Amino acid sequence: MASKDFQKNEKKWPFRRNPGGKPWFFLRDRTAGTENPGSFFMLSTILISSLLGYLLGSIPFGLLVGRLKGVDIRQHGSGNIGATNVVRVIGKKWGILVFALDALKGLLGVIIAMEVAGGRTASSAGLLGIAAGLACVLGHNFPVWLKFKGGKGVATTAGVLVGLLPWAALVAFVTWGVVFYSTRYVSVASMVAAVVIPATVWGMERQATPLFWFSVVVAVLGLLRHRSNFKRLLAGTEPRFEKKKK
């Protein structure tokens, strides 16, 4: 049986190591009252959650909204299916809609995966949430339906963060807003926010929890997806949103 201290820590935060030094992937089986390494059931559930997360994340809302407006968003602007290009090509309200839908699919992926965990431990639910959330971002960035040419994952990552790390999401949102208001570059704001996410998680946790490593992975993914933006910034050709003249 797990100690009272472990049960207390698990309720407070499911990903910390327990007092006996067993890592997070040793999951408590409530029915047997024991601690077991990841079972076949858990591994298969993670795979299923990841697959569902990928499929959910791969829904190209930017492309679908563009089609509704009679536009193939991939043939205009930057060619990206994300909210920023939708704003430039179709309009602000449509871009906001795409951002909301892309964020929603990330949030739903996490929520559904955690619900799948059912009556198992908080650790199990957290692992499924991480797996599904990461798969959602990968699905958005590399959708099989579009020959793996998707968006940059900013909105979907934001939705996943709201589900897994709401306080880190809040810090990232504020950071993005401040940087964008100062520079008027969406790409710069997105890259700075990506760096802030793992820094925020580390500052709160002070240890390498699975959530910290998850935040590192999504931050690296975000930066890699903005490589072309970084090159344009260095060349001075990156487009920016100018303030409207009064």
Coordinates of N, CA and C in Angstrom, one line a residue:
M1 N 0.8 -1.2 0.0 CA 0.0 0.0 0.0 C 0.9 1.2 0.0
A2 N 0.4 2.3 -0.6 CA 1.2 3.5 -0.7 C 1.1 4.2 0.7
S3 N 2.1 4.9 1.1 CA 2.1 5.6 2.4 C 1.1 6.8 2.4
K4 N 0.8 7.2 3.6 CA -0.1 8.4 3.7 C 0.6 9.6 3.0
D5 N 1.9 9.7 3.2 CA 2.6 10.9 2.6 C 2.5 10.8 1.1
F6 N 2.6 9.6 0.5 CA 2.5 9.5 -1.0 C 1.1 9.9 -1.4
Q7 N 0.1 9.4 -0.7 CA -1.3 9.7 -1.1 C -1.5 11.2 -1.0
K8 N -1.0 11.9 0.1 CA -1.1 13.3 0.2 C -0.5 14.0 -0.9
N9 N 0.8 13.6 -1.3 CA 1.5 14.3 -2.4 C 0.8 14.0 -3.7
E10 N 0.2 12.8 -3.9 CA -0.5 12.5 -5.2 C -1.7 13.5 -5.4
K11 N -2.4 13.7 -4.3 CA -3.5 14.6 -4.4 C -3.1 16.0 -4.7
K12 N -2.0 16.4 -4.1 CA -1.5 17.8 -4.3 C -1.0 18.0 -5.7
W13 N -0.2 17.0 -6.2 CA 0.4 17.1 -7.5 C 0.8 15.7 -8.0
P14 N 0.1 15.2 -9.0 CA 0.2 13.8 -9.3 C 1.6 13.3 -9.9
F15 N 2.5 14.3 -10.2 CA 3.6 13.9 -10.9 C 4.9 13.8 -10.1
R16 N 4.8 14.2 -8.8 CA 6.0 14.2 -8.0 C 6.4 12.7 -7.7
R17 N 7.7 12.5 -7.4 CA 8.2 11.2 -7.0 C 7.6 11.0 -5.6
N18 N 7.4 9.7 -5.3 CA 6.9 9.4 -4.0 C 8.0 9.2 -3.0
P19 N 7.8 9.2 -1.7 CA 8.8 9.2 -0.7 C 9.8 8.0 -0.8
G20 N 9.2 6.9 -1.4 CA 10.1 5.7 -1.6 C 11.0 5.8 -2.8
G21 N 10.9 6.8 -3.5 CA 11.8 7.0 -4.6 C 11.4 6.4 -5.9
K22 N 10.2 5.8 -5.9 CA 9.7 5.2 -7.2 C 9.3 6.4 -8.1
P23 N 9.6 6.2 -9.4 CA 9.3 7.3 -10.4 C 7.8 7.3 -10.7
W24 N 7.5 8.4 -11.4 CA 6.1 8.6 -11.7 C 5.4 7.5 -12.5
F25 N 6.2 6.7 -13.3 CA 5.5 5.8 -14.1 C 5.1 4.5 -13.4
F26 N 5.4 4.5 -12.0 CA 4.9 3.4 -11.2 C 3.5 3.8 -10.7
L27 N 2.5 3.2 -11.2 CA 1.1 3.6 -11.0 C 0.4 2.8 -10.0
R28 N -0.3 3.4 -9.1 CA -1.1 2.6 -8.1 C -2.3 2.0 -8.8
D29 N -2.5 0.7 -8.5 CA -3.7 0.0 -8.9 C -4.7 0.1 -7.7
R30 N -5.7 0.9 -7.8 CA -6.6 1.0 -6.7 C -7.3 -0.3 -6.3
T31 N -7.6 -1.1 -7.4 CA -8.4 -2.3 -7.1 C -7.6 -3.3 -6.4
A32 N -6.3 -3.4 -6.6 CA -5.4 -4.4 -6.0 C -4.7 -3.8 -4.8
G33 N -4.7 -2.4 -4.7 CA -4.0 -1.8 -3.6 C -2.5 -1.9 -3.7
T34 N -1.9 -2.0 -4.9 CA -0.5 -2.2 -5.1 C 0.0 -1.1 -6.0
E35 N 1.3 -1.1 -6.1 CA 1.9 -0.2 -7.1 C 2.6 -1.1 -8.2
N36 N 2.3 -0.8 -9.4 CA 2.8 -1.7 -10.5 C 3.5 -0.8 -11.5
P37 N 4.5 -1.3 -12.2 CA 5.0 -0.6 -13.4 C 3.9 -0.5 -14.4
G38 N 4.0 0.4 -15.4 CA 3.0 0.6 -16.4 C 2.5 -0.7 -17.0
S39 N 1.2 -1.0 -16.8 CA 0.6 -2.2 -17.3 C 0.3 -2.1 -18.8
F40 N -0.1 -3.3 -19.4 CA -0.5 -3.3 -20.8 C -1.7 -2.4 -21.0
F41 N -2.6 -2.4 -20.0 CA -3.8 -1.6 -20.1 C -3.4 -0.1 -20.2
M42 N -2.5 0.3 -19.3 CA -2.1 1.7 -19.3 C -1.4 2.1 -20.6
L43 N -0.5 1.3 -21.0 CA 0.2 1.6 -22.3 C -0.7 1.6 -23.5
S44 N -1.7 0.7 -23.5 CA -2.6 0.7 -24.6 C -3.5 1.9 -24.6
T45 N -3.9 2.3 -23.3 CA -4.7 3.5 -23.2 C -4.0 4.8 -23.6
I46 N -2.7 4.8 -23.3 CA -1.9 6.0 -23.7 C -1.8 6.0 -25.2
L47 N -1.7 4.9 -25.9 CA -1.6 4.8 -27.3 C -2.9 5.3 -28.0
I48 N -4.0 4.8 -27.4 CA -5.3 5.2 -27.9 C -5.6 6.7 -27.7
S49 N -5.2 7.2 -26.5 CA -5.4 8.6 -26.3 C -4.6 9.4 -27.2
S50 N -3.4 9.0 -27.5 CA -2.5 9.7 -28.4 C -3.0 9.7 -29.8
L51 N -3.6 8.6 -30.2 CA -4.2 8.5 -31.6 C -5.4 9.4 -31.7
L52 N -6.2 9.4 -30.7 CA -7.4 10.3 -30.7 C -7.0 11.7 -30.6
G53 N -6.0 12.0 -29.8 CA -5.4 13.4 -29.7 C -4.9 13.9 -31.1
Y54 N -4.1 13.0 -31.8 CA -3.6 13.3 -33.1 C -4.7 13.6 -34.1
L55 N -5.7 12.7 -34.1 CA -6.8 12.9 -35.1 C -7.6 14.2 -34.8
L56 N -7.8 14.5 -33.5 CA -8.5 15.7 -33.1 C -7.6 17.0 -33.5
G57 N -6.3 16.9 -33.2 CA -5.4 18.0 -33.5 C -5.3 18.2 -35.0
S58 N -5.4 17.2 -35.8 CA -5.2 17.3 -37.3 C -6.4 17.9 -38.0
I59 N -7.4 18.2 -37.3 CA -8.6 18.9 -38.0 C -8.1 20.3 -38.4
P60 N -8.0 20.6 -39.7 CA -7.4 21.9 -40.2 C -8.5 23.0 -40.2
F61 N -8.8 23.6 -39.1 CA -9.9 24.6 -39.0 C -9.6 25.8 -39.9
G62 N -8.3 26.2 -40.0 CA -7.9 27.3 -40.8 C -8.3 27.0 -42.3
L63 N -8.0 25.8 -42.7 CA -8.3 25.5 -44.1 C -9.8 25.4 -44.3
L64 N -10.5 24.8 -43.3 CA -12.0 24.7 -43.5 C -12.7 26.0 -43.5
V65 N -12.3 26.9 -42.6 CA -12.9 28.2 -42.6 C -12.6 29.0 -43.9
G66 N -11.4 28.8 -44.4 CA -11.0 29.4 -45.7 C -11.9 28.9 -46.8
R67 N -12.1 27.6 -46.8 CA -13.0 27.0 -47.8 C -14.4 27.6 -47.7
L68 N -14.9 27.8 -46.5 CA -16.2 28.4 -46.4 C -16.3 29.8 -47.0
K69 N -15.2 30.4 -47.0 CA -15.1 31.8 -47.6 C -14.6 31.7 -49.0
G70 N -14.5 30.5 -49.6 CA -14.1 30.4 -50.9 C -12.6 30.6 -51.2
V71 N -11.8 30.4 -50.2 CA -10.4 30.7 -50.3 C -9.6 29.5 -49.8
D72 N -8.6 29.1 -50.6 CA -7.6 28.1 -50.1 C -6.5 28.8 -49.4
I73 N -6.6 28.8 -48.1 CA -5.6 29.6 -47.3 C -4.2 29.3 -47.6
R74 N -3.9 28.1 -48.1 CA -2.6 27.6 -48.4 C -2.0 28.3 -49.6
Q75 N -2.8 28.9 -50.4 CA -2.4 29.6 -51.6 C -2.2 31.1 -51.5
H76 N -2.4 31.6 -50.2 CA -2.3 33.0 -50.0 C -1.5 33.3 -48.8
G77 N -1.0 34.6 -48.7 CA -0.2 35.0 -47.6 C 1.0 34.1 -47.4
S78 N 1.2 33.7 -46.1 CA 2.4 32.8 -45.8 C 2.1 31.4 -46.3
G79 N 0.9 31.0 -46.6 CA 0.6 29.7 -47.0 C 0.3 28.8 -45.8
N80 N 0.4 29.4 -44.6 CA 0.1 28.6 -43.3 C -1.4 28.5 -43.1
I81 N -1.8 27.4 -42.4 CA -3.2 27.3 -42.1 C -3.6 27.8 -40.8
G82 N -2.7 28.5 -40.1 CA -3.0 29.0 -38.8 C -3.8 30.3 -38.7
A83 N -4.1 30.7 -37.5 CA -5.0 31.9 -37.3 C -4.3 33.2 -37.8
T84 N -3.0 33.3 -37.7 CA -2.4 34.6 -38.1 C -2.6 34.8 -39.6
N85 N -2.4 33.7 -40.4 CA -2.5 33.9 -41.9 C -4.0 34.1 -42.2
V86 N -4.9 33.5 -41.5 CA -6.3 33.7 -41.7 C -6.7 35.1 -41.5
V87 N -6.1 35.7 -40.4 CA -6.4 37.2 -40.1 C -6.0 38.0 -41.3
R88 N -4.8 37.7 -41.8 CA -4.2 38.6 -42.9 C -5.0 38.4 -44.2
V89 N -5.4 37.1 -44.5 CA -6.1 36.8 -45.8 C -7.6 37.0 -45.8
I90 N -8.2 36.6 -44.7 CA -9.7 36.6 -44.7 C -10.3 37.7 -43.8
G91 N -9.6 37.9 -42.7 CA -10.1 39.0 -41.8 C -10.0 38.6 -40.3
K92 N -10.0 39.6 -39.5 CA -9.7 39.5 -38.1 C -10.7 38.5 -37.4
K93 N -12.0 38.7 -37.6 CA -13.0 37.9 -36.9 C -12.8 36.4 -37.2
W94 N -12.5 36.1 -38.5 CA -12.3 34.7 -38.9 C -11.0 34.2 -38.3
G95 N -10.0 35.0 -38.2 CA -8.8 34.6 -37.6 C -9.0 34.2 -36.1
I96 N -9.8 35.1 -35.4 CA -10.1 34.8 -34.0 C -10.8 33.5 -33.9
L97 N -11.8 33.3 -34.8 CA -12.5 32.0 -34.8 C -11.6 30.8 -34.9
V98 N -10.7 30.9 -35.9 CA -9.8 29.8 -36.1 C -8.9 29.6 -34.9
F99 N -8.4 30.6 -34.3 CA -7.6 30.5 -33.1 C -8.4 29.8 -32.0
A100 N -9.6 30.2 -31.8 CA -10.5 29.6 -30.7 C -10.7 28.1 -31.0
L101 N -11.0 27.8 -32.2 CA -11.2 26.4 -32.6 C -10.0 25.5 -32.4
D102 N -8.8 26.1 -32.9 CA -7.6 25.3 -32.7 C -7.2 25.1 -31.2
A103 N -7.5 26.2 -30.4 CA -7.2 26.0 -29.0 C -8.2 25.1 -28.4
L104 N -9.4 25.1 -28.8 CA -10.4 24.2 -28.2 C -10.1 22.7 -28.5
K105 N -9.6 22.4 -29.7 CA -9.3 21.0 -29.9 C -8.1 20.5 -29.0
G106 N -7.2 21.4 -28.7 CA -6.1 21.1 -27.7 C -6.7 20.8 -26.3
L107 N -7.6 21.7 -25.9 CA -8.2 21.6 -24.6 C -9.0 20.3 -24.5
L108 N -9.8 20.1 -25.5 CA -10.7 18.9 -25.5 C -9.9 17.6 -25.6
G109 N -8.8 17.6 -26.3 CA -7.9 16.4 -26.3 C -7.4 16.0 -24.9
V110 N -7.1 17.0 -24.1 CA -6.6 16.8 -22.7 C -7.8 16.3 -21.9
I111 N -8.9 17.0 -22.0 CA -10.0 16.7 -21.1 C -10.5 15.2 -21.4
I112 N -10.7 14.9 -22.7 CA -11.2 13.6 -23.0 C -10.2 12.5 -22.5
A113 N -8.9 12.7 -22.7 CA -7.9 11.7 -22.3 C -8.0 11.5 -20.7
M114 N -8.1 12.6 -20.0 CA -8.2 12.5 -18.5 C -9.5 11.8 -18.1
E115 N -10.6 12.0 -18.9 CA -11.8 11.3 -18.6 C -11.7 9.8 -18.8
V116 N -10.9 9.5 -19.8 CA -10.7 8.1 -20.2 C -10.0 7.4 -19.0
A117 N -9.2 8.1 -18.2 CA -8.5 7.5 -17.1 C -9.5 7.0 -16.0
G118 N -10.7 7.6 -16.0 CA -11.8 7.1 -15.1 C -11.4 7.1 -13.7
G119 N -11.5 6.0 -13.0 CA -11.3 5.9 -11.6 C -9.9 5.6 -11.2
R120 N -9.0 5.6 -12.2 CA -7.6 5.3 -11.9 C -6.9 6.5 -11.2
T121 N -5.6 6.4 -11.0 CA -5.0 7.5 -10.2 C -4.9 8.8 -10.9
A122 N -4.6 9.8 -10.2 CA -4.3 11.1 -10.8 C -3.1 11.1 -11.7
S123 N -2.1 10.2 -11.3 CA -0.9 10.1 -12.2 C -1.3 9.5 -13.5
S124 N -2.2 8.6 -13.6 CA -2.7 8.0 -14.8 C -3.4 9.0 -15.7
A125 N -4.3 9.8 -15.1 CA -5.0 10.9 -15.8 C -4.0 11.9 -16.3
G126 N -3.0 12.2 -15.5 CA -2.0 13.2 -16.0 C -1.2 12.7 -17.2
L127 N -0.8 11.4 -17.1 CA 0.0 10.9 -18.2 C -0.8 10.8 -19.5
L128 N -2.1 10.5 -19.4 CA -2.9 10.4 -20.6 C -3.1 11.9 -21.1
G129 N -3.3 12.8 -20.2 CA -3.4 14.2 -20.6 C -2.2 14.7 -21.4
I130 N -1.0 14.4 -20.9 CA 0.2 14.8 -21.5 C 0.3 14.1 -22.9
A131 N 0.1 12.8 -23.0 CA 0.2 12.1 -24.2 C -0.8 12.7 -25.3
A132 N -2.0 12.8 -24.9 CA -3.0 13.3 -25.8 C -2.7 14.8 -26.2
G133 N -2.3 15.6 -25.3 CA -2.0 17.0 -25.6 C -0.9 17.1 -26.5
L134 N 0.2 16.4 -26.3 CA 1.4 16.4 -27.2 C 0.9 15.9 -28.6
A135 N 0.1 14.8 -28.6 CA -0.3 14.3 -29.9 C -1.2 15.3 -30.7
C136 N -2.0 16.1 -29.9 CA -2.8 17.1 -30.5 C -2.0 18.2 -31.2
V137 N -0.9 18.6 -30.6 CA 0.0 19.6 -31.2 C 0.6 19.0 -32.4
L138 N 1.1 17.8 -32.3 CA 1.7 17.1 -33.5 C 0.7 17.0 -34.6
G139 N -0.5 16.6 -34.3 CA -1.6 16.5 -35.3 C -1.8 17.8 -36.0
H140 N -1.8 18.9 -35.3 CA -2.0 20.2 -35.9 C -0.8 20.6 -36.8
N141 N 0.4 20.3 -36.3 CA 1.6 20.7 -37.0 C 1.8 19.8 -38.2
F142 N 1.5 18.5 -38.1 CA 1.8 17.6 -39.2 C 0.5 16.7 -39.4
P143 N -0.5 17.3 -40.0 CA -1.7 16.6 -40.3 C -1.6 15.6 -41.5
V144 N -1.9 14.4 -41.3 CA -1.8 13.4 -42.4 C -2.6 13.8 -43.6
W145 N -3.8 14.5 -43.3 CA -4.6 14.8 -44.5 C -4.0 15.9 -45.4
L146 N -3.1 16.6 -44.9 CA -2.5 17.7 -45.7 C -1.0 17.4 -46.0
K147 N -0.7 16.1 -46.1 CA 0.7 15.7 -46.4 C 1.7 16.2 -45.3
F148 N 1.2 16.2 -44.1 CA 2.0 16.6 -42.9 C 2.5 18.1 -43.0
K149 N 1.7 18.9 -43.7 CA 2.1 20.3 -43.8 C 0.9 21.1 -43.1
G150 N 1.2 21.4 -41.8 CA 0.1 22.0 -41.0 C 0.6 23.4 -40.5
G151 N 0.0 23.8 -39.3 CA 0.3 25.1 -38.7 C 1.5 25.0 -37.8
K152 N 1.6 26.1 -37.0 CA 2.8 26.2 -36.1 C 2.5 25.8 -34.7
G153 N 1.2 25.5 -34.4 CA 0.8 24.9 -33.2 C 0.6 25.8 -32.0
V154 N 0.6 27.1 -32.2 CA 0.5 28.1 -31.1 C -0.8 28.0 -30.4
A155 N -1.9 28.1 -31.2 CA -3.2 28.1 -30.6 C -3.5 26.7 -29.9
T156 N -3.1 25.6 -30.6 CA -3.4 24.3 -30.1 C -2.6 24.1 -28.8
T157 N -1.3 24.5 -28.8 CA -0.5 24.4 -27.6 C -1.2 25.2 -26.4
A158 N -1.7 26.4 -26.8 CA -2.4 27.2 -25.7 C -3.5 26.4 -25.1
G159 N -4.3 25.8 -25.9 CA -5.4 25.0 -25.4 C -5.0 23.8 -24.5
V160 N -3.9 23.2 -25.0 CA -3.4 22.1 -24.2 C -2.9 22.6 -22.8
L161 N -2.2 23.7 -22.8 CA -1.7 24.3 -21.6 C -2.8 24.7 -20.6
V162 N -3.9 25.2 -21.2 CA -5.1 25.5 -20.3 C -5.5 24.3 -19.6
G163 N -5.5 23.1 -20.3 CA -6.0 21.9 -19.7 C -5.0 21.3 -18.7
L164 N -3.7 21.4 -19.0 CA -2.7 20.8 -18.1 C -2.0 21.7 -17.1
L165 N -1.7 22.9 -17.6 CA -0.9 23.9 -16.8 C -1.6 25.3 -16.9
P166 N -2.7 25.5 -16.3 CA -3.4 26.8 -16.5 C -2.6 28.0 -16.1
W167 N -1.9 27.9 -15.0 CA -1.1 29.0 -14.5 C 0.0 29.3 -15.5
A168 N 0.7 28.3 -16.1 CA 1.7 28.5 -17.1 C 1.1 29.1 -18.4
A169 N -0.1 28.7 -18.7 CA -0.9 29.2 -19.8 C -1.1 30.7 -19.6
L170 N -1.5 31.1 -18.4 CA -1.8 32.5 -18.1 C -0.5 33.4 -18.3
V171 N 0.6 32.9 -17.8 CA 1.9 33.6 -17.9 C 2.2 33.7 -19.4
A172 N 2.0 32.7 -20.2 CA 2.4 32.7 -21.6 C 1.5 33.7 -22.3
F173 N 0.2 33.7 -22.0 CA -0.8 34.6 -22.6 C -0.3 36.1 -22.4
V174 N 0.0 36.4 -21.1 CA 0.4 37.7 -20.7 C 1.7 38.1 -21.5
T175 N 2.6 37.2 -21.5 CA 3.9 37.4 -22.2 C 3.7 37.7 -23.6
W176 N 2.8 36.9 -24.3 CA 2.5 37.0 -25.7 C 1.9 38.4 -25.9
G177 N 1.0 38.8 -25.1 CA 0.3 40.1 -25.3 C 1.3 41.3 -25.2
V178 N 2.1 41.2 -24.2 CA 3.1 42.3 -23.9 C 4.1 42.4 -25.1
V179 N 4.6 41.3 -25.5 CA 5.6 41.3 -26.6 C 5.0 41.7 -27.9
F180 N 3.8 41.2 -28.2 CA 3.1 41.6 -29.4 C 2.8 43.1 -29.4
Y181 N 2.3 43.6 -28.3 CA 2.0 45.0 -28.2 C 3.2 45.9 -28.4
S182 N 4.4 45.4 -28.0 CA 5.6 46.2 -28.1 C 6.2 46.1 -29.4
T183 N 6.2 44.9 -30.1 CA 6.9 44.7 -31.3 C 6.0 44.7 -32.6
R184 N 4.7 44.3 -32.4 CA 3.7 44.1 -33.4 C 4.1 42.9 -34.3
Y185 N 5.0 42.0 -33.8 CA 5.3 40.8 -34.5 C 4.7 39.6 -33.8
V186 N 3.8 38.9 -34.5 CA 3.2 37.7 -33.9 C 4.2 36.6 -33.7
S187 N 5.1 36.5 -34.6 CA 6.1 35.4 -34.5 C 7.1 35.7 -33.3
V188 N 7.5 36.9 -33.1 CA 8.3 37.2 -31.9 C 7.6 36.9 -30.6
A189 N 6.3 37.4 -30.6 CA 5.5 37.1 -29.4 C 5.4 35.6 -29.1
S190 N 5.2 34.8 -30.2 CA 5.0 33.4 -30.0 C 6.3 32.7 -29.6
M191 N 7.4 33.1 -30.1 CA 8.7 32.5 -29.8 C 9.1 32.8 -28.3
V192 N 8.9 34.1 -27.9 CA 9.2 34.4 -26.5 C 8.3 33.7 -25.6
A193 N 7.0 33.6 -25.9 CA 6.0 32.9 -25.0 C 6.4 31.4 -24.9
A194 N 6.9 30.8 -26.0 CA 7.3 29.4 -26.0 C 8.5 29.2 -25.0
V195 N 9.4 30.1 -25.0 CA 10.6 30.0 -24.1 C 10.1 30.2 -22.6
V196 N 9.1 31.1 -22.4 CA 8.6 31.4 -21.1 C 7.9 30.2 -20.4
I197 N 7.3 29.3 -21.3 CA 6.5 28.2 -20.7 C 7.3 27.3 -19.8
P198 N 8.4 26.7 -20.3 CA 9.2 25.8 -19.5 C 9.9 26.5 -18.3
A199 N 10.3 27.8 -18.6 CA 10.9 28.5 -17.5 C 9.9 28.7 -16.3
T200 N 8.6 29.0 -16.7 CA 7.6 29.1 -15.7 C 7.3 27.9 -14.9
V201 N 7.2 26.7 -15.7 CA 7.0 25.4 -15.0 C 8.2 25.1 -14.0
W202 N 9.4 25.4 -14.5 CA 10.5 25.1 -13.6 C 10.5 26.0 -12.4
G203 N 10.2 27.2 -12.6 CA 10.1 28.2 -11.5 C 9.1 27.8 -10.4
M204 N 8.0 27.1 -10.9 CA 7.0 26.7 -9.9 C 7.3 25.4 -9.3
E205 N 7.9 24.5 -10.1 CA 8.1 23.1 -9.6 C 9.5 22.8 -9.0
R206 N 10.5 23.5 -9.5 CA 11.9 23.3 -9.1 C 12.4 21.9 -9.2
Q207 N 11.8 21.1 -10.1 CA 12.3 19.8 -10.4 C 11.7 19.3 -11.7
A208 N 12.4 18.3 -12.3 CA 12.1 17.9 -13.7 C 11.0 16.9 -13.6
T209 N 9.7 17.4 -13.5 CA 8.5 16.6 -13.5 C 8.2 16.3 -15.0
P210 N 7.3 15.3 -15.2 CA 6.9 15.0 -16.6 C 6.2 16.3 -17.2
L211 N 5.5 17.1 -16.4 CA 5.0 18.3 -17.0 C 6.0 19.3 -17.4
F212 N 7.2 19.3 -16.7 CA 8.3 20.2 -17.1 C 8.8 19.7 -18.5
W213 N 9.1 18.4 -18.6 CA 9.6 17.9 -19.9 C 8.6 18.1 -21.0
F214 N 7.4 17.9 -20.7 CA 6.3 18.2 -21.7 C 6.4 19.7 -22.2
S215 N 6.6 20.6 -21.2 CA 6.6 22.0 -21.6 C 7.9 22.3 -22.4
V216 N 9.0 21.6 -22.1 CA 10.2 21.8 -22.9 C 10.0 21.3 -24.4
V217 N 9.3 20.1 -24.5 CA 9.1 19.6 -25.8 C 8.2 20.5 -26.7
V218 N 7.1 21.0 -26.1 CA 6.2 21.9 -26.9 C 6.9 23.2 -27.2
A219 N 7.8 23.7 -26.3 CA 8.5 24.9 -26.5 C 9.5 24.7 -27.7
V220 N 10.2 23.6 -27.7 CA 11.1 23.3 -28.8 C 10.3 23.2 -30.1
L221 N 9.2 22.5 -30.1 CA 8.4 22.3 -31.3 C 8.0 23.7 -31.8
G222 N 7.5 24.6 -30.9 CA 7.1 25.9 -31.3 C 8.2 26.7 -31.9
L223 N 9.4 26.6 -31.4 CA 10.5 27.4 -31.9 C 10.9 26.8 -33.3
L224 N 11.0 25.5 -33.4 CA 11.3 24.9 -34.7 C 10.3 25.3 -35.8
R225 N 9.1 25.3 -35.4 CA 8.0 25.7 -36.4 C 8.1 27.2 -36.8
H226 N 8.9 27.9 -36.1 CA 9.0 29.4 -36.4 C 10.4 29.7 -37.1
R227 N 11.1 28.6 -37.6 CA 12.4 28.9 -38.2 C 12.3 29.8 -39.3
S228 N 11.3 29.7 -40.2 CA 11.2 30.6 -41.3 C 11.0 32.0 -40.9
N229 N 10.2 32.2 -39.8 CA 9.9 33.5 -39.3 C 11.2 34.1 -38.8
F230 N 12.0 33.3 -38.1 CA 13.3 33.8 -37.5 C 14.2 34.3 -38.7
K231 N 14.3 33.5 -39.8 CA 15.1 33.9 -40.9 C 14.6 35.2 -41.5
R232 N 13.3 35.4 -41.6 CA 12.8 36.7 -42.1 C 13.0 37.8 -41.2
L233 N 13.0 37.6 -39.9 CA 13.3 38.6 -38.9 C 14.7 39.1 -39.1
L234 N 15.6 38.2 -39.3 CA 17.0 38.5 -39.5 C 17.2 39.3 -40.8
A235 N 16.4 38.9 -41.8 CA 16.5 39.6 -43.1 C 15.7 40.9 -43.2
G236 N 14.9 41.1 -42.2 CA 14.1 42.3 -42.1 C 12.9 42.3 -43.0
T237 N 12.5 41.1 -43.3 CA 11.3 40.9 -44.3 C 10.1 40.3 -43.6
E238 N 10.1 40.1 -42.3 CA 9.0 39.6 -41.6 C 7.9 40.6 -41.5
P239 N 6.7 40.2 -41.9 CA 5.5 41.2 -41.9 C 5.1 41.4 -40.4
R240 N 4.6 42.6 -40.2 CA 4.1 42.9 -38.8 C 2.8 43.5 -38.9
F241 N 2.0 43.5 -37.8 CA 0.7 44.1 -37.8 C 0.9 45.6 -37.3
E242 N 0.7 46.5 -38.2 CA 0.8 47.9 -37.8 C -0.4 48.4 -37.0
K243 N -0.1 49.3 -36.1 CA -1.2 49.9 -35.4 C -2.1 50.7 -36.3
K244 N -3.4 50.6 -36.0 CA -4.4 51.4 -36.9 C -4.2 52.9 -36.5
K245 N -4.2 53.6 -37.6 CA -4.1 55.1 -37.4 C -5.5 55.6 -36.9
K246 N -5.4 56.5 -36.0 CA -6.7 57.1 -35.4 C -7.2 58.2 -36.4

